């Protein structure tokens, strides 16, 4: 079994900062990509940021220059700065994990609410 546990969401004023954390645990052989998605009410889930095992990053257009993704072993972090009300959403951690040398699956965290007040 593999689990992704997120933390760090909450309520912040516009212009403020938050840091999200996500830790993967369980039967992990290796972790390939990790990242963050978000889903606002009435909208589709969208990519916020992703990072490969080699450290290559990719960001959604709406967060470029404001958010920074980083990774440490089996954890991934999202530093969010200059937050805007439109960043309000449930943020989901994501990981592509190999549980053996031949088995790769996608895993999701339970989600953490980020609310930015104007």
PDB file of C-alpha atoms in Angstrom:
ATOM      1  CA  UNK A   1       0.000   0.000   0.000  1.00  0.00           C
ATOM      2  CA  UNK A   2       1.105   3.527  -0.792  1.00  0.00           C
ATOM      3  CA  UNK A   3      -0.167   6.677   0.874  1.00  0.00           C
ATOM      4  CA  UNK A   4       0.270  10.337   0.067  1.00  0.00           C
ATOM      5  CA  UNK A   5      -0.392  12.668   2.990  1.00  0.00           C
ATOM      6  CA  UNK A   6      -0.648  16.403   2.425  1.00  0.00           C
ATOM      7  CA  UNK A   7      -0.378  19.235   4.907  1.00  0.00           C
ATOM      8  CA  UNK A   8      -0.065  23.000   4.973  1.00  0.00           C
ATOM      9  CA  UNK A   9      -3.313  24.287   3.532  1.00  0.00           C
ATOM     10  CA  UNK A  10      -5.365  26.995   5.151  1.00  0.00           C
ATOM     11  CA  UNK A  11      -6.711  30.505   4.930  1.00  0.00           C
ATOM     12  CA  UNK A  12      -4.467  33.380   3.871  1.00  0.00           C
ATOM     13  CA  UNK A  13      -4.964  36.939   2.694  1.00  0.00           C
ATOM     14  CA  UNK A  14      -4.249  37.960  -0.858  1.00  0.00           C
ATOM     15  CA  UNK A  15      -0.552  38.626  -1.312  1.00  0.00           C
ATOM     16  CA  UNK A  16       0.377  36.153   1.384  1.00  0.00           C
ATOM     17  CA  UNK A  17       2.258  32.870   1.259  1.00  0.00           C
ATOM     18  CA  UNK A  18       1.663  29.230   2.110  1.00  0.00           C
ATOM     19  CA  UNK A  19       3.772  26.115   1.879  1.00  0.00           C
ATOM     20  CA  UNK A  20       2.211  22.758   1.089  1.00  0.00           C
ATOM     21  CA  UNK A  21       3.911  19.481   1.902  1.00  0.00           C
ATOM     22  CA  UNK A  22       3.211  15.949   0.736  1.00  0.00           C
ATOM     23  CA  UNK A  23       4.887  12.793   1.982  1.00  0.00           C
ATOM     24  CA  UNK A  24       4.678   9.425   0.263  1.00  0.00           C
ATOM     25  CA  UNK A  25       4.986   6.279   2.330  1.00  0.00           C
ATOM     26  CA  UNK A  26       4.445   2.556   1.986  1.00  0.00           C
ATOM     27  CA  UNK A  27       5.744  -0.048  -0.439  1.00  0.00           C
ATOM     28  CA  UNK A  28       7.794   2.268  -2.633  1.00  0.00           C
ATOM     29  CA  UNK A  29      10.489   0.983  -4.955  1.00  0.00           C
ATOM     30  CA  UNK A  30      11.077   4.368  -6.551  1.00  0.00           C
ATOM     31  CA  UNK A  31       9.237   7.572  -7.300  1.00  0.00           C
ATOM     32  CA  UNK A  32       9.244   9.075 -10.748  1.00  0.00           C
ATOM     33  CA  UNK A  33       7.215  12.264 -11.150  1.00  0.00           C
ATOM     34  CA  UNK A  34       5.546  14.147  -8.323  1.00  0.00           C
ATOM     35  CA  UNK A  35       3.407  17.231  -8.433  1.00  0.00           C
ATOM     36  CA  UNK A  36       0.431  19.261  -7.426  1.00  0.00           C
ATOM     37  CA  UNK A  37      -2.955  19.717  -9.043  1.00  0.00           C
ATOM     38  CA  UNK A  38      -5.840  21.883  -7.891  1.00  0.00           C
ATOM     39  CA  UNK A  39      -9.557  21.966  -8.369  1.00  0.00           C
ATOM     40  CA  UNK A  40     -11.749  24.975  -7.706  1.00  0.00           C
ATOM     41  CA  UNK A  41     -15.537  24.668  -7.355  1.00  0.00           C
ATOM     42  CA  UNK A  42     -17.170  24.159 -10.730  1.00  0.00           C
ATOM     43  CA  UNK A  43     -13.846  23.842 -12.541  1.00  0.00           C
ATOM     44  CA  UNK A  44     -11.753  20.995 -13.857  1.00  0.00           C
ATOM     45  CA  UNK A  45      -8.687  19.773 -12.012  1.00  0.00           C
ATOM     46  CA  UNK A  46      -5.625  21.539 -13.384  1.00  0.00           C
ATOM     47  CA  UNK A  47      -1.882  21.133 -13.141  1.00  0.00           C
ATOM     48  CA  UNK A  48      -0.202  23.522 -10.740  1.00  0.00           C
ATOM     49  CA  UNK A  49       3.354  22.219 -10.804  1.00  0.00           C
ATOM     50  CA  UNK A  50       5.268  19.015 -11.404  1.00  0.00           C
ATOM     51  CA  UNK A  51       8.806  17.803 -10.839  1.00  0.00           C
ATOM     52  CA  UNK A  52      10.579  14.797 -12.297  1.00  0.00           C
ATOM     53  CA  UNK A  53      12.956  12.462 -10.507  1.00  0.00           C
ATOM     54  CA  UNK A  54      15.756  14.398 -12.176  1.00  0.00           C
ATOM     55  CA  UNK A  55      14.511  17.719 -10.847  1.00  0.00           C
ATOM     56  CA  UNK A  56      12.981  19.101 -14.021  1.00  0.00           C
ATOM     57  CA  UNK A  57       9.999  21.309 -13.219  1.00  0.00           C
ATOM     58  CA  UNK A  58       6.864  22.347 -15.051  1.00  0.00           C
ATOM     59  CA  UNK A  59       4.332  24.968 -13.957  1.00  0.00           C
ATOM     60  CA  UNK A  60       0.828  25.950 -14.933  1.00  0.00           C
ATOM     61  CA  UNK A  61       0.750  29.305 -16.671  1.00  0.00           C
ATOM     62  CA  UNK A  62      -1.293  30.956 -13.922  1.00  0.00           C
ATOM     63  CA  UNK A  63       1.293  30.239 -11.202  1.00  0.00           C
ATOM     64  CA  UNK A  64       4.585  30.774 -13.013  1.00  0.00           C
ATOM     65  CA  UNK A  65       6.826  33.147 -11.108  1.00  0.00           C
ATOM     66  CA  UNK A  66       4.744  32.858  -7.929  1.00  0.00           C
ATOM     67  CA  UNK A  67       4.894  29.172  -6.975  1.00  0.00           C
ATOM     68  CA  UNK A  68       7.948  26.949  -6.547  1.00  0.00           C
ATOM     69  CA  UNK A  69       7.932  23.169  -6.427  1.00  0.00           C
ATOM     70  CA  UNK A  70      10.696  21.182  -4.779  1.00  0.00           C
ATOM     71  CA  UNK A  71      11.326  17.618  -3.819  1.00  0.00           C
ATOM     72  CA  UNK A  72      13.258  15.720  -1.181  1.00  0.00           C
ATOM     73  CA  UNK A  73      13.368  11.923  -1.371  1.00  0.00           C
ATOM     74  CA  UNK A  74       9.734  10.827  -0.977  1.00  0.00           C
ATOM     75  CA  UNK A  75       8.300  14.275  -0.281  1.00  0.00           C
ATOM     76  CA  UNK A  76       7.230  17.115  -2.495  1.00  0.00           C
ATOM     77  CA  UNK A  77       6.653  20.731  -1.505  1.00  0.00           C
ATOM     78  CA  UNK A  78       4.865  23.690  -3.014  1.00  0.00           C
ATOM     79  CA  UNK A  79       5.883  27.163  -1.906  1.00  0.00           C
ATOM     80  CA  UNK A  80       3.111  29.560  -2.877  1.00  0.00           C
ATOM     81  CA  UNK A  81       3.731  33.308  -2.811  1.00  0.00           C
ATOM     82  CA  UNK A  82       1.805  36.373  -3.943  1.00  0.00           C
ATOM     83  CA  UNK A  83      -1.388  34.400  -3.542  1.00  0.00           C
ATOM     84  CA  UNK A  84      -4.521  35.591  -5.286  1.00  0.00           C
ATOM     85  CA  UNK A  85      -8.198  34.844  -4.578  1.00  0.00           C
ATOM     86  CA  UNK A  86      -8.279  32.827  -7.805  1.00  0.00           C
ATOM     87  CA  UNK A  87      -5.751  30.421  -6.272  1.00  0.00           C
ATOM     88  CA  UNK A  88      -8.505  29.248  -3.934  1.00  0.00           C
ATOM     89  CA  UNK A  89      -8.984  25.527  -4.520  1.00  0.00           C
ATOM     90  CA  UNK A  90      -8.440  22.076  -3.133  1.00  0.00           C
ATOM     91  CA  UNK A  91      -4.826  21.148  -3.835  1.00  0.00           C
ATOM     92  CA  UNK A  92      -3.975  17.519  -4.528  1.00  0.00           C
ATOM     93  CA  UNK A  93      -0.588  15.907  -4.327  1.00  0.00           C
ATOM     94  CA  UNK A  94       0.245  13.436  -7.068  1.00  0.00           C
ATOM     95  CA  UNK A  95       3.000  10.862  -7.527  1.00  0.00           C
ATOM     96  CA  UNK A  96       3.913   8.288 -10.136  1.00  0.00           C
ATOM     97  CA  UNK A  97       5.360   5.470  -8.067  1.00  0.00           C
ATOM     98  CA  UNK A  98       6.974   2.180  -8.853  1.00  0.00           C
ATOM     99  CA  UNK A  99       6.078  -0.398  -6.229  1.00  0.00           C
ATOM    100  CA  UNK A 100       8.334  -2.946  -7.908  1.00  0.00           C
ATOM    101  CA  UNK A 101      10.770  -2.942 -10.792  1.00  0.00           C
ATOM    102  CA  UNK A 102       7.909  -3.663 -13.196  1.00  0.00           C
ATOM    103  CA  UNK A 103       4.851  -2.029 -11.614  1.00  0.00           C
ATOM    104  CA  UNK A 104       4.170   1.714 -11.918  1.00  0.00           C
ATOM    105  CA  UNK A 105       0.973   3.416 -10.746  1.00  0.00           C
ATOM    106  CA  UNK A 106      -0.380   6.898 -10.113  1.00  0.00           C
ATOM    107  CA  UNK A 107      -1.329   7.901  -6.589  1.00  0.00           C
ATOM    108  CA  UNK A 108      -3.218  10.874  -5.180  1.00  0.00           C
ATOM    109  CA  UNK A 109      -3.434  12.521  -1.811  1.00  0.00           C
ATOM    110  CA  UNK A 110      -6.708  13.334  -0.102  1.00  0.00           C
ATOM    111  CA  UNK A 111      -6.497  17.037  -0.906  1.00  0.00           C
ATOM    112  CA  UNK A 112      -5.903  20.118   1.195  1.00  0.00           C
ATOM    113  CA  UNK A 113      -7.986  23.294   1.047  1.00  0.00           C
ATOM    114  CA  UNK A 114      -6.310  26.595   0.233  1.00  0.00           C
ATOM    115  CA  UNK A 115      -8.471  29.686   0.600  1.00  0.00           C
ATOM    116  CA  UNK A 116      -7.217  33.146  -0.345  1.00  0.00           C
ATOM    117  CA  UNK A 117      -9.290  36.070   0.873  1.00  0.00           C
ATOM    118  CA  UNK A 118      -9.354  39.411  -0.910  1.00  0.00           C
TER     119      UNK A 118
END
